[in-house]
XYZ file of C-alpha atoms in Angstrom:
504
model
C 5.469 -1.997 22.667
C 7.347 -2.039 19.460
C 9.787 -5.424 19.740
C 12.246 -6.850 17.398
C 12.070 -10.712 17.496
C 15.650 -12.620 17.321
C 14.693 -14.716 14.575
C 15.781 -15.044 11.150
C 14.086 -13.508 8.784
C 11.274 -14.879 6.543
C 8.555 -12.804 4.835
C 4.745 -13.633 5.300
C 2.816 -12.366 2.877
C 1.445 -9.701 4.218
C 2.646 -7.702 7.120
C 1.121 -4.766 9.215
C 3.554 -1.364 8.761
C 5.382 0.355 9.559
C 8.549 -1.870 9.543
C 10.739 0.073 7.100
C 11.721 2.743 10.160
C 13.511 0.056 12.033
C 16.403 1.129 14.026
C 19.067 1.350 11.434
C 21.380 0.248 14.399
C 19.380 -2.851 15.225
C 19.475 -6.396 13.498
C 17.540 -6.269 9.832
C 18.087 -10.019 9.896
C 15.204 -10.053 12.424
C 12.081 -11.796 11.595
C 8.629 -9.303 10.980
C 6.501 -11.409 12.433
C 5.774 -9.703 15.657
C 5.378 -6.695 13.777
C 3.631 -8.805 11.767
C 0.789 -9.953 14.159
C 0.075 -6.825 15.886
C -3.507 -5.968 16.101
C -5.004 -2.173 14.782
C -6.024 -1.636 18.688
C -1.969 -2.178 19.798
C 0.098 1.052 20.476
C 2.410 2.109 17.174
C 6.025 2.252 17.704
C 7.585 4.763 20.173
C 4.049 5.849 21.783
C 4.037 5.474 25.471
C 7.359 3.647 25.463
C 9.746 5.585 26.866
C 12.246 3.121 26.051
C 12.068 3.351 22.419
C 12.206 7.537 22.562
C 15.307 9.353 22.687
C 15.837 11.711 25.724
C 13.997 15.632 26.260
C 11.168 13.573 24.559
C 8.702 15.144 28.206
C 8.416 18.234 25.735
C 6.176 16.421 23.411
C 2.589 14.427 23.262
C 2.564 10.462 22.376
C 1.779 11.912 18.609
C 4.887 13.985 18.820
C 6.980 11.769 20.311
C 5.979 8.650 17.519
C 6.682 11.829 15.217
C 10.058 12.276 16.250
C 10.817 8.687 16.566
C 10.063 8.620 12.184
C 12.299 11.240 11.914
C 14.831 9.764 13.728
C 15.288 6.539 12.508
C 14.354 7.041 9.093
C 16.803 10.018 7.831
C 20.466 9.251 8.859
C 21.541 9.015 5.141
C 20.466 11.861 3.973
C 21.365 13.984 7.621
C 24.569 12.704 6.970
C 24.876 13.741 3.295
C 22.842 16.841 3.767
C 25.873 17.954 6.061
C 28.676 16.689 4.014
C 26.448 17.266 -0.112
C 29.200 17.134 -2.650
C 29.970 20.242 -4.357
C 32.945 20.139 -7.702
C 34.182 23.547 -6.452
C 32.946 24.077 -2.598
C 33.261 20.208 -1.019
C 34.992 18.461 -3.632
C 35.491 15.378 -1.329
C 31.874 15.241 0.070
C 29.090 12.680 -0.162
C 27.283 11.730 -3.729
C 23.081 11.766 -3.892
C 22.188 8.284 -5.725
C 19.839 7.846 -2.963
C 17.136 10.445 -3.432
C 14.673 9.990 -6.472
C 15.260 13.752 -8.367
C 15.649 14.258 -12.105
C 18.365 16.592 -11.661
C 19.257 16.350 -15.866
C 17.267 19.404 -16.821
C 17.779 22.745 -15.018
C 19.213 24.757 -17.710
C 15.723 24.173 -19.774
C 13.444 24.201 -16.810
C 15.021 27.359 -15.485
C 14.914 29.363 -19.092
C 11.155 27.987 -19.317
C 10.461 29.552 -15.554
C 12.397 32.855 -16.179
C 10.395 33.867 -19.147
C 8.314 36.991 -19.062
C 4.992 35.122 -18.987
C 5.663 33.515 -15.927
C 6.252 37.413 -13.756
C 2.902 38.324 -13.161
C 0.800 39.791 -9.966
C -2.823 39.921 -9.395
C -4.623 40.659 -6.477
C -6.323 37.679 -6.534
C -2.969 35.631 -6.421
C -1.825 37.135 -3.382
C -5.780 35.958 -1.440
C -7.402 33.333 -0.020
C -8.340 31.237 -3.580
C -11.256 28.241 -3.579
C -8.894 25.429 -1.479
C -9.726 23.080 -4.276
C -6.665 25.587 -6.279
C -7.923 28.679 -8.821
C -10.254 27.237 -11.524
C -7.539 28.242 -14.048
C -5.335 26.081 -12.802
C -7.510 22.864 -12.112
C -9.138 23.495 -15.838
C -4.976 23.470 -17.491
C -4.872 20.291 -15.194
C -8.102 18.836 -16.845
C -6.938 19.283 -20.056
C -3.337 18.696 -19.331
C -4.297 15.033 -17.637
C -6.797 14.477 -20.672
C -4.091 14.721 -23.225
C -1.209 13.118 -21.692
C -3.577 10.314 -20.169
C -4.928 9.510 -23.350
C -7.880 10.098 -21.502
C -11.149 8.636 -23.636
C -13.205 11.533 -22.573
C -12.327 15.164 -21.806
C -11.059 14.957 -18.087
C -13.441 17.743 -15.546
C -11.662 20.453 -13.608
C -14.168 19.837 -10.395
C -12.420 16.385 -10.357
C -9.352 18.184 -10.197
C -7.602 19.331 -6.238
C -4.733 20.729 -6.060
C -2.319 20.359 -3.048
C 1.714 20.928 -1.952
C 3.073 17.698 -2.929
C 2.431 14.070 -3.294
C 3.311 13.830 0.655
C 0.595 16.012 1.427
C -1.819 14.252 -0.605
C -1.201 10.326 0.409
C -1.887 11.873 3.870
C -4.841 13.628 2.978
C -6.198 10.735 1.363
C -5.672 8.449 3.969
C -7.478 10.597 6.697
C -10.087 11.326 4.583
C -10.383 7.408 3.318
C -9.907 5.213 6.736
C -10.468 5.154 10.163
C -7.861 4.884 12.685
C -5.740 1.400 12.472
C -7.193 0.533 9.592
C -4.990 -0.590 6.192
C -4.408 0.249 2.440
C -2.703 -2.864 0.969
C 0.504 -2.304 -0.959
C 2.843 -4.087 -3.315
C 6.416 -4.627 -2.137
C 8.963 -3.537 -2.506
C 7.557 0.196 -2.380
C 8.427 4.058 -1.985
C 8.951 3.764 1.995
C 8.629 6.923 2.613
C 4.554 6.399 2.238
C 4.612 4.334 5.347
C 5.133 7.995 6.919
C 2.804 9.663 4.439
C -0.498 7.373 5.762
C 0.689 7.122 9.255
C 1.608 10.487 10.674
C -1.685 12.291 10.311
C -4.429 9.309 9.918
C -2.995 6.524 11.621
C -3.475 4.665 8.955
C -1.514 1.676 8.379
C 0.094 -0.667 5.030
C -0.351 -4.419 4.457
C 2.202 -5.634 2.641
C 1.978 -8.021 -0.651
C 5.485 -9.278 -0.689
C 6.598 -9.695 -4.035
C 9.511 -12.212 -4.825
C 12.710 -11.538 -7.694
C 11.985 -15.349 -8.594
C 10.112 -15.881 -11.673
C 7.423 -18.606 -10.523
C 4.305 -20.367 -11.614
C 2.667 -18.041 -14.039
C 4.710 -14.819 -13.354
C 6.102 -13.390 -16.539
C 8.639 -10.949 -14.554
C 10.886 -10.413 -11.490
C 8.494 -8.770 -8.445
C 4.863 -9.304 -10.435
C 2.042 -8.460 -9.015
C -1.040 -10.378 -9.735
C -4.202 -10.405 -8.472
C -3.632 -14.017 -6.571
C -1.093 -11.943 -4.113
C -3.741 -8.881 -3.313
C -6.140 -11.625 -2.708
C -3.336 -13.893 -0.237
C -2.883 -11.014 1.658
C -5.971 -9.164 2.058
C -7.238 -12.714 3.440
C -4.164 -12.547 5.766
C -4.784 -9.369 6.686
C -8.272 -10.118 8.130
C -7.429 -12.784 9.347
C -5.119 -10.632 11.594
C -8.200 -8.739 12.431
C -7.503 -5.646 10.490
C -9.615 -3.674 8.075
C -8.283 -2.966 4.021
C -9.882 -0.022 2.983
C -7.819 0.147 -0.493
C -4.795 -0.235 -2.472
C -1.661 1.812 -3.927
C -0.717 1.174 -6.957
C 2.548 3.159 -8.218
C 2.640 3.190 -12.059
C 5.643 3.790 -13.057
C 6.616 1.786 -9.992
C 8.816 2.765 -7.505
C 11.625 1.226 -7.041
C 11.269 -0.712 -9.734
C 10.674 0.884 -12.690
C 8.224 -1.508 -13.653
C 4.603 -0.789 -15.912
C 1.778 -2.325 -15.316
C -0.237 -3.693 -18.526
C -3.677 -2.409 -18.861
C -4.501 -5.169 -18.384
C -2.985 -5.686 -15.504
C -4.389 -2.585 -14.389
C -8.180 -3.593 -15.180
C -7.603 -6.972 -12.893
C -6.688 -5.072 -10.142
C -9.017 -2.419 -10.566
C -11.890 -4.993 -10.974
C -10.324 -7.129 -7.453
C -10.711 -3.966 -5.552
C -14.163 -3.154 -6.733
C -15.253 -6.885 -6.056
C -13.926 -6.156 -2.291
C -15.516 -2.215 -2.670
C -11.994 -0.993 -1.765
C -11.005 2.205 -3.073
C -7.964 1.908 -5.288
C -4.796 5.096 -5.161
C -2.906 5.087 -8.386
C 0.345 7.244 -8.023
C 1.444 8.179 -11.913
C 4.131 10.668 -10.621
C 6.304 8.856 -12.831
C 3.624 9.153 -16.174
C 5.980 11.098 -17.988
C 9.449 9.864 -16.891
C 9.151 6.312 -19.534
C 12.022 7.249 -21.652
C 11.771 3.897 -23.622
C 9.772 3.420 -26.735
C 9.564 0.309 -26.429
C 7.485 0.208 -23.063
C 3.934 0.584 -23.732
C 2.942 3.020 -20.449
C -0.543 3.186 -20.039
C -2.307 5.618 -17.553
C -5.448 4.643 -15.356
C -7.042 7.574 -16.896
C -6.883 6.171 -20.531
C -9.151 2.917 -19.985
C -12.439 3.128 -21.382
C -14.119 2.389 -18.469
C -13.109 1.904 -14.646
C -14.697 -0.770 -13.016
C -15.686 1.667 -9.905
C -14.752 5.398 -10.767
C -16.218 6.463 -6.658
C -13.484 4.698 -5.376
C -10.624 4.920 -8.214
C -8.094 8.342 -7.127
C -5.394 9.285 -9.421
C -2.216 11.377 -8.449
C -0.006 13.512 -10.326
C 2.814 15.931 -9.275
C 5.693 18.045 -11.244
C 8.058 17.209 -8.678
C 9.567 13.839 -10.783
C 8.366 14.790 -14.571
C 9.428 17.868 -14.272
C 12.482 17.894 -12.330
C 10.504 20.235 -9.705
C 10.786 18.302 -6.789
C 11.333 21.531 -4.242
C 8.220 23.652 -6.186
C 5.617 21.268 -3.834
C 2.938 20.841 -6.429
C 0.670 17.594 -6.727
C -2.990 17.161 -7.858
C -5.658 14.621 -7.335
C -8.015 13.916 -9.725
C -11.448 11.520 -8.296
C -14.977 11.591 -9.668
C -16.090 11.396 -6.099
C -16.760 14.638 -5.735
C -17.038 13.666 -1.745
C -13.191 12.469 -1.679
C -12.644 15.636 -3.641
C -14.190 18.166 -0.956
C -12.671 16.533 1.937
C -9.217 16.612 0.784
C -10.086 20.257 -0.524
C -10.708 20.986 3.155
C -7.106 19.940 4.126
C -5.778 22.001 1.311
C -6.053 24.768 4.324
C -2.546 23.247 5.700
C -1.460 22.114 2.011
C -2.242 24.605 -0.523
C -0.115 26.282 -2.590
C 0.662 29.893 -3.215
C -1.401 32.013 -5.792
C 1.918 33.055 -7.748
C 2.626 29.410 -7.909
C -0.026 28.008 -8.841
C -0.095 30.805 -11.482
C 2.923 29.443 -12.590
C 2.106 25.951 -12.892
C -1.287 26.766 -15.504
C 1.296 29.263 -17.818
C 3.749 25.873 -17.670
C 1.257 22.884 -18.089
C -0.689 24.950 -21.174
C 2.853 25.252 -22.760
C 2.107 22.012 -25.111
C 4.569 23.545 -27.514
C 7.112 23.814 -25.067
C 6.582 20.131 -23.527
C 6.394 18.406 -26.617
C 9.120 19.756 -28.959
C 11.403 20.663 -26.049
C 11.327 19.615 -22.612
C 10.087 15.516 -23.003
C 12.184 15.124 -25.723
C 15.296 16.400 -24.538
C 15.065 14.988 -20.892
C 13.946 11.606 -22.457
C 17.226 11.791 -24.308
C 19.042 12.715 -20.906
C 17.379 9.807 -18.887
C 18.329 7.515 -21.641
C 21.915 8.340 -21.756
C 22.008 8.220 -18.388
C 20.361 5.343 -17.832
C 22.703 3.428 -20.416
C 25.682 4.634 -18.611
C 24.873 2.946 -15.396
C 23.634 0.391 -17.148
C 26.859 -0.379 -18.767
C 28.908 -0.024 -15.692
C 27.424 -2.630 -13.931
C 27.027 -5.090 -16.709
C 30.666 -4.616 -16.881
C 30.890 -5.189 -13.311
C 29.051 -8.514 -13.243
C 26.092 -6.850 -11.289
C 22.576 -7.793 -11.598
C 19.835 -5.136 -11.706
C 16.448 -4.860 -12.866
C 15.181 -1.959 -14.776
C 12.246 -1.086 -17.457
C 13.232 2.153 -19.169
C 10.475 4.106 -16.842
C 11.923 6.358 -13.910
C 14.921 7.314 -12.583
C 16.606 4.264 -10.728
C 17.622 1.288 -11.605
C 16.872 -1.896 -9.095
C 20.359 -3.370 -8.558
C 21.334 -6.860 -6.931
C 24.085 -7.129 -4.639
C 22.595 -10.277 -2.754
C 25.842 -12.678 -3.725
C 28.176 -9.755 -1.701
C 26.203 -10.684 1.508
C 27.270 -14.204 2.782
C 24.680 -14.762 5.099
C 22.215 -13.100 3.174
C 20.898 -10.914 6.132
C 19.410 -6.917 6.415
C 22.378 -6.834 8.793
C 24.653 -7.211 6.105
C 22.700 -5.085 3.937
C 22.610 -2.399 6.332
C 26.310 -2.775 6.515
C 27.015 -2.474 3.424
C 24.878 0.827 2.855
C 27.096 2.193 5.626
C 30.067 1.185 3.456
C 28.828 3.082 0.947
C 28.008 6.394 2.474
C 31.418 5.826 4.306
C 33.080 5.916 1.086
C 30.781 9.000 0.302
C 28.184 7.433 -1.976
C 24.079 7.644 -0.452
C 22.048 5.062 -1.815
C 18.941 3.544 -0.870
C 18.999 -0.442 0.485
C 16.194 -2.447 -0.031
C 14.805 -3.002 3.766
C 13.923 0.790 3.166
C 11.397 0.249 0.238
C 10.360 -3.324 2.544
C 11.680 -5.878 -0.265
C 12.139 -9.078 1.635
C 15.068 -10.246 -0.026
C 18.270 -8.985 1.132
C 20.876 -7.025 -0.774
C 18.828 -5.419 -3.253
C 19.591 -1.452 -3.712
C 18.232 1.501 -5.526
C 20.474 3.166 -7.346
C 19.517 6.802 -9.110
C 20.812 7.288 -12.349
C 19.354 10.761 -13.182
C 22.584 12.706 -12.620
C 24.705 15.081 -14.370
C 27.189 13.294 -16.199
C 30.364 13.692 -14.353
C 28.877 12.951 -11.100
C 27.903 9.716 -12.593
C 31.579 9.232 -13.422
C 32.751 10.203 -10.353
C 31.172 8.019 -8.429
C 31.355 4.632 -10.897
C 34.648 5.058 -11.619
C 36.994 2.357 -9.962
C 39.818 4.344 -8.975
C 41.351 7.374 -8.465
C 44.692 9.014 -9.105
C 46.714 9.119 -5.878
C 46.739 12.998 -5.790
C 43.428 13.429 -6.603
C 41.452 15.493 -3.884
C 38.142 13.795 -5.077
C 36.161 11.313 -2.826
C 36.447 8.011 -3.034
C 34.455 6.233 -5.908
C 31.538 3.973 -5.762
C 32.527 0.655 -6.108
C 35.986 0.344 -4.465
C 36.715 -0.941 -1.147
C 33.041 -1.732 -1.084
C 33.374 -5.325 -2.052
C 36.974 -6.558 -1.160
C 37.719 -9.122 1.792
C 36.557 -7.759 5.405
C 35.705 -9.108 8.253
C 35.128 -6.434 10.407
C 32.529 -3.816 7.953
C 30.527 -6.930 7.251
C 30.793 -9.490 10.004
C 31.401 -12.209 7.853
C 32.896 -15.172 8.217
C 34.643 -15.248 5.015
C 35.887 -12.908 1.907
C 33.401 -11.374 -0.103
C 33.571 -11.602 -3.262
C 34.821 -8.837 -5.643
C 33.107 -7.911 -8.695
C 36.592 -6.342 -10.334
């Protein structure tokens, strides 16, 4: 049974997920540990206790009904804002998206680029069954597409390359295809939550967590580093617990963070999971989202040599580089060409459509296009956008972290919670979608710190406004703004018992 002990909360290194779909109603000052100390052979959350379902669950099996209970107490935000999405004309007064991770800076160039002429064509072999790895045209523009913008040191093979609907699809894929039941990838925290679901739903697979701490300490160069010290802390705790790693996930550009790993950093991580034969997932979604010069992004691909190719498997996906996020396209690209047929065999429930895929080769061969239009423009977007936010809350007196690679900026709002509790947090991000802003709190991405939020910056320019700006004329028919309200004396939103501070 899935129990929340009354405890304060305090981190261990590692934990067993998923945690990030707590009740958004209960405490998030509770303490992990149960959770914690579960063992692979104990029930997951929901299944076969009633108590923890909601009711007309008799309809469903156990799978179903742990399903359900994901979907339930993981999308409130966004059921809420999906029902009230702000519109300038239609719903002037509804809710603002700078919760959801979409580079929505580019349509105008991504929708003359799609609209062209070369993109309208029909062949009867688009509209049949094609090879589930995707049409060799497409995986070969992939090859050559990764080669380039990997800097790959060798020309990058299209029977490497499978094709799928989406980065969701293929974290699950992998994971079924990689683990057995109950057993673990280990993952750096805080994280992209949502890949608690992504390993869990299909494979019952599970994440152990290497918490990662804002305090610069010992030899740490950087707020949340990850070193190879931590992956080997917790996959000793995780044995120790009695439950099997069978690999890592590395997100690089990271998620939430925005952080780049070195390649360095990358070959000491790459060389721990080989020394432990664990296979290694590096998510690159991000690859061409670093809109700073100055950081020095480095893709897996590009080393000169991986310490264990078999078990190194890269992903890639339009849906963040290319603003594309509802188009469902993602690839895989592993040397082990069993990894690569497996997955292939999924790509029965995950495939794409012939005209899309047709679609994506005439758009990824485009170099022309890419290079002296689309990445330089939406770099220039993502900067300016970036530097907005940026501004507003240095002007604010708000901490945040952020590396010039993604679309979010990591922003700390611990010193506005007084006891420094997830229930306060969780407060808080009510506040804000009350005053019709979504963002993203920190329990959600499992950062065991309190108060941290992600906020997404890569927004059309007056929304940004909108929503930073401190106040509003009396007669305007807009929604409230971001910050106000949020951060003045109450002791009834937060519980506390005193003021909270105001940043204005």
């Amino acid at each position: 049974m899935f129990t929340l002990p009354q405890k304060n909360f305090r981190a261990p290194t590692t934990c067993l997920g998923p945690t990030c779909m707590q009740d958004m109603d209960s405490s998030h000052g509770d303490d992990l540990e149960g959770e914690c100390s579960r063992k692979v052979d104990q029930k997951l959350p929901g299944v076969g206790d009633p108590a923890m379902l909601s009711s007309g669950t008799s309809y469903l099996s156990s799978r179903g009904r742990m399903i359900k209970w994901f979907w339930d107490l993981a999308e409130e935000g966004y059921r809420t804002y999906h029902m009230d999405e702000y519109d300038e004309d239609k719903n002037p007064s509804g809710i603002i998206n700078f919760g959801t991770s979409e580079n929505k800076l580019c349509f105008d160039l991504l929708s003359r680029r799609l609209s062209q002429s070369d993109m309208q064509w029909v062949e009867p072999s688009l509209l049949q069954y094609p090879d589930w790895r995707g049409h060799l045209f497409l995986r070969e523009e992939i090859a050559k597409f990764l080669t380039f913008y990997c800097k790959s040191p060798v020309p990058l093979r299209p029977e490497n390359v499978v094709v799928l609907n989406g980065g969701a699809s293929l974290f699950s894929a992998l994971a079924t295809v990689l683990c057995e039941v109950g057993e673990a990838f280990l993952i750096p925290t805080p994280y992209y939550g949502a890949i608690t679901q992504h390993v869990c739903l299909y494979g019952n697979v599970r994440l152990a967590y290497v918490y990662l701490d804002s305090e610069v300490t010992g030899l740490d160069t950087r707020p949340f580093q990850l070193t190879v010290e931590k992956l080997e802390m917790a996959l000793r705790e995780a044995y120790s617990e009695g439950v099997k790693v069978k690999g890592v996930i590395l997100i690089n550009p990271q998620n939430p963070l925005g952080d780049v790993y070195s390649p360095e950093e990358l070959q000491e991580y790459l060389v721990f999971a080989k020394r432990h034969k664990l296979h290694v997932i590096v998510d690159e979604v991000y690859m061409l989202s670093v809109f700073e010069e100055s950081v020095g992004y480095r893709s897996v691909l590009s080393l000169e040599r991986l310490p264990d190719p078999q078990r190194t498997h890269v992903m890639w996906a339009t849906s963040k580089d290319f603003g594309m996020s509802g188009l469902r396209f993602a690839t895989l690209y592993t040397e082990n060409q069993d990894v690569a047929t497996a997955v292939a065999s999924l790509c029965r429930y995950h495939g794409l459509s012939g005209l899309v895929q047709y679609q994506m080769a005439q758009l990824l061969r485009d170099r022309d296009w890419i290079n002296q239009v689309y990445l330089p423009e939406n770099h220039a977007r993502l900067k300016a956008a970036h530097t907005y936010v940026s501004e507003e809350l240095r002007a604010l007196g708000i901490p945040f972290l952020s590396r010039g690679a993604g679309f979010f900026i990591w922003v700390d709002l611990r010193k506005y919670l007084p006891k420094g509790t997830f229930e306060e947090e969780m407060l808080l991000w009510r506040r804000f979608l009350d005053n019709k802003v979504l963002l993203s709190f920190g329990k959600a991405f499992e950062c065991k710190e309190p108060g941290w939020f992600r906020f997404v910056f890569s927004d059309q320019a007056h929304r940004l406004r909108l929503g930073e700006q401190p106040t509003f004329p009396a007669q305007s028919s807009l929604q409230p703004s971001l910050w106000p309200l949020l951060f003045v004396p109450t002791h009834h939103a937060i519980g506390a018992s005193r003021p909270l501070a105001s940043p204005f």
